[in-house]
mmCIF file of C-alpha atoms in Angstrom:
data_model
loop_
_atom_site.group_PDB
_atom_site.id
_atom_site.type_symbol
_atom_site.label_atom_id
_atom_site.label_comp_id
_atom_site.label_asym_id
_atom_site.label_seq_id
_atom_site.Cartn_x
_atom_site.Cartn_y
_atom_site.Cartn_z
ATOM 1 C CA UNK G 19 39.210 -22.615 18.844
ATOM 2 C CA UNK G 20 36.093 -22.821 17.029
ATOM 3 C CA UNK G 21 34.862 -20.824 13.629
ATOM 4 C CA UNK G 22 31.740 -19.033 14.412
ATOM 5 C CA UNK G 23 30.628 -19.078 10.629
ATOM 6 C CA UNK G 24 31.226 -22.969 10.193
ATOM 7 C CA UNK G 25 31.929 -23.841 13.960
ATOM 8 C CA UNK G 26 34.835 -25.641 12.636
ATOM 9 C CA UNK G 27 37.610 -27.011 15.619
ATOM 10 C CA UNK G 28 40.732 -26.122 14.717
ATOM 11 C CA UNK G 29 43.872 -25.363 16.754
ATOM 12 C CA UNK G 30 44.473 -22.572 19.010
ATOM 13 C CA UNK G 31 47.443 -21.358 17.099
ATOM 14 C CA UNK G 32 45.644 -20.918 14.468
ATOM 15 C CA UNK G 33 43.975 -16.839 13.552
ATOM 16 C CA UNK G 34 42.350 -18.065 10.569
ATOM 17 C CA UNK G 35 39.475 -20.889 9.968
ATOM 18 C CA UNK G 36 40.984 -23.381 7.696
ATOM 19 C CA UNK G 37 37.432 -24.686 6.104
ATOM 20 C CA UNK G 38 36.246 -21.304 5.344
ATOM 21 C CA UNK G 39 38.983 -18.892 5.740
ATOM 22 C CA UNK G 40 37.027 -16.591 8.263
ATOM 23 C CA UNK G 41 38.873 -14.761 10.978
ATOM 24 C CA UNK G 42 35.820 -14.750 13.321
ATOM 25 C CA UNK G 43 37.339 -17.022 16.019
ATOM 26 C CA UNK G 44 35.969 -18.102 19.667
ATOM 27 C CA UNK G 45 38.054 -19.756 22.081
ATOM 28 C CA UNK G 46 37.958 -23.474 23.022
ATOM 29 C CA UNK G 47 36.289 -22.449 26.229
ATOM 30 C CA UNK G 48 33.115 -21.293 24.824
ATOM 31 C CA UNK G 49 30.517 -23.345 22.953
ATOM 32 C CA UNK G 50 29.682 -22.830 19.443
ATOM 33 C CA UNK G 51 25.928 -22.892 20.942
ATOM 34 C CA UNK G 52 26.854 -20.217 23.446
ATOM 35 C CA UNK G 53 27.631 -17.623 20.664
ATOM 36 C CA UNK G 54 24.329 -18.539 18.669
ATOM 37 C CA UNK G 55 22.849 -17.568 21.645
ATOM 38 C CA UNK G 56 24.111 -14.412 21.745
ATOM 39 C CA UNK G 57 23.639 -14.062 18.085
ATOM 40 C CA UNK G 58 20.319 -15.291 18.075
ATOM 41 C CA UNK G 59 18.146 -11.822 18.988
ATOM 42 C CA UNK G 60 20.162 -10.302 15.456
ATOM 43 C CA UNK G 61 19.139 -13.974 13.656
ATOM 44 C CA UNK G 62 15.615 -13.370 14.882
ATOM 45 C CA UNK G 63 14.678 -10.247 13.486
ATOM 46 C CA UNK G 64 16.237 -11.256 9.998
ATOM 47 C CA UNK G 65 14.062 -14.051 10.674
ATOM 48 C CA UNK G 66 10.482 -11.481 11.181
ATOM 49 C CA UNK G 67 11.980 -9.428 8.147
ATOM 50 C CA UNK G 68 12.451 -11.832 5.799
ATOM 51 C CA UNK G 69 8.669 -13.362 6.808
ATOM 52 C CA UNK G 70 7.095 -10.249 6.669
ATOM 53 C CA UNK G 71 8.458 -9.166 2.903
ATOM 54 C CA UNK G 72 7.648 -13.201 1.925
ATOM 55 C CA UNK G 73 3.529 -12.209 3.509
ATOM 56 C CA UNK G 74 3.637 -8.757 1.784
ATOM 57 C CA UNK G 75 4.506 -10.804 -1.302
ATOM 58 C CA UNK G 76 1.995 -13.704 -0.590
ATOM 59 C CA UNK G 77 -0.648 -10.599 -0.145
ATOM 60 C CA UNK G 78 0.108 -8.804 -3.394
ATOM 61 C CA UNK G 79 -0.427 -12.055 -5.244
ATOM 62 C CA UNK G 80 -3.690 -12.490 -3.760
ATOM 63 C CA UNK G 81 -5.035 -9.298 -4.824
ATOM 64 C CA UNK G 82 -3.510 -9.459 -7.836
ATOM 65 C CA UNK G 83 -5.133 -12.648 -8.446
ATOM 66 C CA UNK G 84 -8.647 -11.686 -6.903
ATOM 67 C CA UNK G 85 -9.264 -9.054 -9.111
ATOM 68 C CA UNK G 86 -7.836 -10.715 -12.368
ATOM 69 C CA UNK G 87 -9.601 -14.177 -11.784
ATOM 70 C CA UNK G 88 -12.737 -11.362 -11.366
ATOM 71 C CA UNK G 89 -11.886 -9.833 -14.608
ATOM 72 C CA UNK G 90 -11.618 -13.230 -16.607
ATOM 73 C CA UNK G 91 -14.383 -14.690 -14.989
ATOM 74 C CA UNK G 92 -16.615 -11.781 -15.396
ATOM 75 C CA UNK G 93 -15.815 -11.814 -19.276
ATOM 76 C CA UNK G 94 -15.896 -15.547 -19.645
ATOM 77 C CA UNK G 95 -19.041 -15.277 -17.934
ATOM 78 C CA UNK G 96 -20.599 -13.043 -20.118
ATOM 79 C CA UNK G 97 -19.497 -14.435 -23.213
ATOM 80 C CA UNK G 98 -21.083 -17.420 -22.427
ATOM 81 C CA UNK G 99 -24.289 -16.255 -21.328
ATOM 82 C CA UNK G 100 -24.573 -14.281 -24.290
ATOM 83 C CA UNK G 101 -23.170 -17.031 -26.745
ATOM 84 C CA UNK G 102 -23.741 -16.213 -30.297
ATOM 85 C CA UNK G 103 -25.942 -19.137 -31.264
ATOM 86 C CA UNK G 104 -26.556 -18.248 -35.198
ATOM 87 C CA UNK G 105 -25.943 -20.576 -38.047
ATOM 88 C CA UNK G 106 -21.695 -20.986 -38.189
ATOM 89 C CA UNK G 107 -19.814 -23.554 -38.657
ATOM 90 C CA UNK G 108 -19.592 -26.389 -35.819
ATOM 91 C CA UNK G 109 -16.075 -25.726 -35.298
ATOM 92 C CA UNK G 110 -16.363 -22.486 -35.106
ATOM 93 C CA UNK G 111 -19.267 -22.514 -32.547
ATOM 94 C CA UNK G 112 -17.776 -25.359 -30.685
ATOM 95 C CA UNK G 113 -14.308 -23.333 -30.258
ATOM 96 C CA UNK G 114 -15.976 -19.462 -29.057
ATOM 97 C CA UNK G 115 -18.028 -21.762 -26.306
ATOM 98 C CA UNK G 116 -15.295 -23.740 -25.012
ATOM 99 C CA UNK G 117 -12.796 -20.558 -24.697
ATOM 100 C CA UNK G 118 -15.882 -18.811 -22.664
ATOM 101 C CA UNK G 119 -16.635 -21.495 -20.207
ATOM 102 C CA UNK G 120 -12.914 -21.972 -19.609
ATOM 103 C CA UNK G 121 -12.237 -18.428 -19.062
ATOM 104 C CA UNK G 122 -15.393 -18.299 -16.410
ATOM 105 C CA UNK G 123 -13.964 -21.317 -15.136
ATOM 106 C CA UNK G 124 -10.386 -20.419 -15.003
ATOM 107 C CA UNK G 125 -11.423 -16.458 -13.514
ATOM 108 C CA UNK G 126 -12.955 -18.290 -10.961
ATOM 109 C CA UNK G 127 -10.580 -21.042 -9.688
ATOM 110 C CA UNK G 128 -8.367 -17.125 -9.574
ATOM 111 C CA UNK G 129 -10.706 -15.843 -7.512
ATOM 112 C CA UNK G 130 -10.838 -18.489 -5.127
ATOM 113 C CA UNK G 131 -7.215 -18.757 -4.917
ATOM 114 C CA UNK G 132 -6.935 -15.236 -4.093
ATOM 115 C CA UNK G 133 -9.653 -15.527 -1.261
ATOM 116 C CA UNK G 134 -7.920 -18.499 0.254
ATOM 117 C CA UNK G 135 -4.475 -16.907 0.117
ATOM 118 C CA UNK G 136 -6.091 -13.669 1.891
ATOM 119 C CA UNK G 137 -7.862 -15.698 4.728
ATOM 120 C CA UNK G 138 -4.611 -17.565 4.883
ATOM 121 C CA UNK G 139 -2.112 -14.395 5.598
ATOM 122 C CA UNK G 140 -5.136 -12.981 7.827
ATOM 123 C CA UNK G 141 -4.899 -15.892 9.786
ATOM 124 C CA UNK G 142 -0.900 -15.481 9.906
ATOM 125 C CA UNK G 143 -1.234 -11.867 11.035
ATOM 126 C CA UNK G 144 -3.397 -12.796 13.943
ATOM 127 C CA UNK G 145 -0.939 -15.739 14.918
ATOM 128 C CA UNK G 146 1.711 -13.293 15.053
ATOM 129 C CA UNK G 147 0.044 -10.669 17.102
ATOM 130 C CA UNK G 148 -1.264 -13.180 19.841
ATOM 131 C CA UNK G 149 2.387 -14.381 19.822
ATOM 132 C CA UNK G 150 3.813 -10.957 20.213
ATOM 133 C CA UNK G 151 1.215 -10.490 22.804
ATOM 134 C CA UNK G 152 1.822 -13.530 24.790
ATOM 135 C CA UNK G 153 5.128 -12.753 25.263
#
């Protein structure tokens, strides 16, 4: 008999899987290939589920990303447009202009991810469909 969680052989006699305890048994005759087979349309839509929640994830954290690399970039960007330059201290100066042009920097590299990571599930979506279709 085989196991059909661990397709373990074990002897006919035998109710219970002895490598994983399970009492889900086939008999010698069939193949531990037959029953994924039969299995398979059940393993398949776990499959589409657990894709589809990972893309509704992979969506959120573009948008999520788009619109805060926009918000960081926007202020970044402004900052260092309008930099402050009166008389301060060289540190002090140094410091505000470095923090702006990363922020702009850093709001944008955001921004880009998020674009990318849109295009990308897009592109996924449309795969999918002509798959679906084709079949």
């Amino acid at each position: 008999m085989y196991c059909k969680n661990c397709h373990n052989e074990f002897e006919a006699n035998d109710m219970r899987c002895p490598a994983c305890g399970s009492e889900d048994v086939i008999p010698i005759t069939d193949k531990p290939e037959e029953a994924e087979k039969v299995q398979s349309p059940i393993v398949k839509e776990e499959i589409a589920t657990k894709n589809r929640k990972k893309r509704i994830g992979t969506v959120i954290s573009a948008v999520v990303s788009l619109v805060l690399g926009s918000i960081i970039h926007f202020i970044g960007l402004t900052n260092y447009n309008n930099f402050d330059y009166t008389p301060r201290s060289a540190y002090e100066m140094s410091t505000e202009f470095i923090v702006y042009a990363a922020m702009a920097r850093i709001g944008l590299t955001l921004m880009v991810y998020g674009i990318i990571t849109m295009v990308y599930c897009a592109g996924q979506l449309i795969w999918d469909y002509l798959k679906e279709k084709k079949k």
